[in-house]
GROMACS .gro file of C-alpha atoms in nm:
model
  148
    1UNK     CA    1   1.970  -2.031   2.778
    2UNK     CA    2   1.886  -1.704   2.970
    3UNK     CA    3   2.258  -1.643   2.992
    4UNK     CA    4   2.334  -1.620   2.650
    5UNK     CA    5   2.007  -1.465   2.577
    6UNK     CA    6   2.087  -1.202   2.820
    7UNK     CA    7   2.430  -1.197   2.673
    8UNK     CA    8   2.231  -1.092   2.274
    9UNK     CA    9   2.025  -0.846   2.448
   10UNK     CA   10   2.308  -0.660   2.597
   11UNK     CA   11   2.514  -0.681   2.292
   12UNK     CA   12   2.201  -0.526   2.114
   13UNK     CA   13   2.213  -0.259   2.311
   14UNK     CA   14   2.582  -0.239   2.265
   15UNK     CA   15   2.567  -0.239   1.847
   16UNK     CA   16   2.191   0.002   1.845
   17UNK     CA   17   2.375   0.284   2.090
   18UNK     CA   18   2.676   0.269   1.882
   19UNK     CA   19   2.492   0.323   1.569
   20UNK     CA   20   2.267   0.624   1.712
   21UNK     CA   21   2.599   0.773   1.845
   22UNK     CA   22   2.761   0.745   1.499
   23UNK     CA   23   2.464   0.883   1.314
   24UNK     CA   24   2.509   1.191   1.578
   25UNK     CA   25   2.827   1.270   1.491
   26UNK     CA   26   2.755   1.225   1.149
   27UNK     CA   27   2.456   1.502   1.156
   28UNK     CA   28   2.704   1.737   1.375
   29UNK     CA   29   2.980   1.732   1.110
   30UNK     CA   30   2.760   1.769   0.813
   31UNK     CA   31   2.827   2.127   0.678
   32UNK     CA   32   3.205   2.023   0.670
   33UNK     CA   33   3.225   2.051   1.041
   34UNK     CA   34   3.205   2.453   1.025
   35UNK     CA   35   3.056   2.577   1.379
   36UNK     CA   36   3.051   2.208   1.472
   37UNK     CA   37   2.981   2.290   1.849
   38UNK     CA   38   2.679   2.434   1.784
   39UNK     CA   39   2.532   2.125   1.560
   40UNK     CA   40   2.627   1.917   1.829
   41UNK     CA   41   2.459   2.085   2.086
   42UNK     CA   42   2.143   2.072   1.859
   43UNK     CA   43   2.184   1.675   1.798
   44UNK     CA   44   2.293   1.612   2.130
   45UNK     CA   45   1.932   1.588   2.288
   46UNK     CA   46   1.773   1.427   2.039
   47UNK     CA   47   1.631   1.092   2.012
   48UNK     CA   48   1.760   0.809   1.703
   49UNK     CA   49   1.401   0.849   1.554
   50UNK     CA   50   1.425   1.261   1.562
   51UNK     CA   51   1.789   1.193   1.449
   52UNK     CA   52   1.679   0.973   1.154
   53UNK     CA   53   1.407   1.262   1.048
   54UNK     CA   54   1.637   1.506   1.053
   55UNK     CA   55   1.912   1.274   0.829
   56UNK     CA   56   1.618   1.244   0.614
   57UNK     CA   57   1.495   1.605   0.575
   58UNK     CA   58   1.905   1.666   0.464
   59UNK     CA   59   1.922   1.357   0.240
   60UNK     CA   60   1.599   1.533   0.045
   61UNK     CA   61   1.767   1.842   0.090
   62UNK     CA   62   2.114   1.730  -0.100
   63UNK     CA   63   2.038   1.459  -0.346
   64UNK     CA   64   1.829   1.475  -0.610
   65UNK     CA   65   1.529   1.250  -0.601
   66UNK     CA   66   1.554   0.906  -0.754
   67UNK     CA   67   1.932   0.919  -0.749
   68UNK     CA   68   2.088   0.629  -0.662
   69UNK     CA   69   2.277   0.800  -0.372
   70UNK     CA   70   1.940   0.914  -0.215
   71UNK     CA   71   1.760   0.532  -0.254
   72UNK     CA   72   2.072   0.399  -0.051
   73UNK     CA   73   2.040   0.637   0.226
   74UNK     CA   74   1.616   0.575   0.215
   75UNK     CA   75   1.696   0.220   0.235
   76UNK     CA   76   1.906   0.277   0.528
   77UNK     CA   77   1.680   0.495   0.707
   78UNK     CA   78   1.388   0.243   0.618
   79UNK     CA   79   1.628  -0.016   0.795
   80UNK     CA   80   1.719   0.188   1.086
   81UNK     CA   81   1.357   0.269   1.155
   82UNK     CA   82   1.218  -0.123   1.188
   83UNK     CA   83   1.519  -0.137   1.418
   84UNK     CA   84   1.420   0.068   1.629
   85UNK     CA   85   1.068  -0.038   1.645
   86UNK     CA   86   1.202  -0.324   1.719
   87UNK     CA   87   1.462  -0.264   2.006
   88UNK     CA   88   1.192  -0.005   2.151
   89UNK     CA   89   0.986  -0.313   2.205
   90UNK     CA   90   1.238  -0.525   2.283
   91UNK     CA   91   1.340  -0.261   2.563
   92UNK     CA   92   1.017  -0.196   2.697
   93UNK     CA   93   0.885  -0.579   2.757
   94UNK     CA   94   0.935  -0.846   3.003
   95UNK     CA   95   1.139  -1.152   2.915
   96UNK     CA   96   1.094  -1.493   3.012
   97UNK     CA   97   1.240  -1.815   2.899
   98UNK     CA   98   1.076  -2.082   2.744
   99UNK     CA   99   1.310  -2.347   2.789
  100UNK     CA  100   1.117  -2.671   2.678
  101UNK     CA  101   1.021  -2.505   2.348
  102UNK     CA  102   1.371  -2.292   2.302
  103UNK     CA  103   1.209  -1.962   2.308
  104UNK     CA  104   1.283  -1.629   2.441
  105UNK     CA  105   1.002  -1.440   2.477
  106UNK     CA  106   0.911  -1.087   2.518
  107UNK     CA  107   0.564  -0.961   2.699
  108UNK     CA  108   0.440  -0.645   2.647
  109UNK     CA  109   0.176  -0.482   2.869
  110UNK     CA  110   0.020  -0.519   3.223
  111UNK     CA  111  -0.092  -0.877   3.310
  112UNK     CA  112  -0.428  -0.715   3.424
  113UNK     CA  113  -0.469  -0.612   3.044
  114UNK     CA  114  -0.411  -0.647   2.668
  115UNK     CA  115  -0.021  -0.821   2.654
  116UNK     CA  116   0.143  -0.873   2.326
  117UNK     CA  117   0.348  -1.154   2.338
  118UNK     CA  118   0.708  -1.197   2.082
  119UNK     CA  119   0.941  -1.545   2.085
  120UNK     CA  120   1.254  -1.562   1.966
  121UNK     CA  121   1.526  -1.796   1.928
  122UNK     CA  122   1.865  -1.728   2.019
  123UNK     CA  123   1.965  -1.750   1.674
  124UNK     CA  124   1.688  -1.474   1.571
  125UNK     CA  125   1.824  -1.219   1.853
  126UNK     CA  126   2.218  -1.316   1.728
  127UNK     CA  127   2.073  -1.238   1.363
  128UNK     CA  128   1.898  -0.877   1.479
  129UNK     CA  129   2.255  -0.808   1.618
  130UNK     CA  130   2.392  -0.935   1.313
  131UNK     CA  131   2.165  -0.651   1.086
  132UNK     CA  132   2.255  -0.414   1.364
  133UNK     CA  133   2.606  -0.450   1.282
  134UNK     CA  134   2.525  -0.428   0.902
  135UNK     CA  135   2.362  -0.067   0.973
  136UNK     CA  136   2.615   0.047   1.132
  137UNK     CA  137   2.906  -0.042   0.869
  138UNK     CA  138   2.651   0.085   0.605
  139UNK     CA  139   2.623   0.426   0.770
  140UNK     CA  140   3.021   0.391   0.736
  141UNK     CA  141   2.990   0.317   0.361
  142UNK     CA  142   2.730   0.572   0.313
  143UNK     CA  143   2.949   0.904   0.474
  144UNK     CA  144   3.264   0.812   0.288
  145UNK     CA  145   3.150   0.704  -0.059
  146UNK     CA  146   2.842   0.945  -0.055
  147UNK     CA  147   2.868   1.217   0.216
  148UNK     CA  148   2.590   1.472   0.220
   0.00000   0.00000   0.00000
């Protein structure tokens, strides 16, 4: 059980990297990839959730509000976000195994104070990766039927 649990974590990692990588490249090109060294440069040190505000401030910027174009990349950003609140916590617990009850489980915090505590099953982490995977090939869908 901790093998294959182990084995979802790492793929999580895997599918959320690639997905803040794409959205990178995707902010450096915007602008039809005119000067696109000196986007990169700007992208290159930021963060997914610094990423994601700036793909938001040029979503507002280009698409007029309550288009259908704009709710789609909203809804992806939305989507992206509880993501990443969700691998950040996944990233910065403790895991354990649980084997008699079949959970995974995820402790946040010091044992000398307040802990949070998060189970999952292996079929909950395969289904994160699962939506992780969906972001990424709507981010795909998103730049080539609606590029910004």
């Amino acid at each position: 059980m901790q093998a294959e649990a182990a084995s979802l974590l790492g793929q999580m990692l895997f599918a959320f990297s690639s997905i803040d990588g794409n959205l990178g490249l995707y902010l450096a090109s915007l602008g039809n990839g005119a000067k696109l060294e000196t986007p990169s440069k700007s992208i290159e040190g930021q963060n997914i959730h610094k990423k994601l505000k700036t793909l938001s401030t040029r979503v507002a910027e280009k698409l007029s509000a309550g288009s259908k174009r704009r709710a789609a990349y909203e809804r992806w950003i939305e989507r992206v976000n509880a993501a990443r609140a969700q691998r950040n916590q996944m990233v910065h617990g403790r895991w354990g195994v649980e084997a008699h009850r079949h959970k995974i489980v995820n402790v946040i915090g010091l044992p000398t104070g307040a802990q949070q505590c998060f189970e999952y099953s292996l079929a909950e982490l395969a289904a994160f990766n699962k939506e992780l995977c969906a972001l990424e090939q709507e981010l795909t869908r998103l730049r080539t039927n609606w590029p910004l």
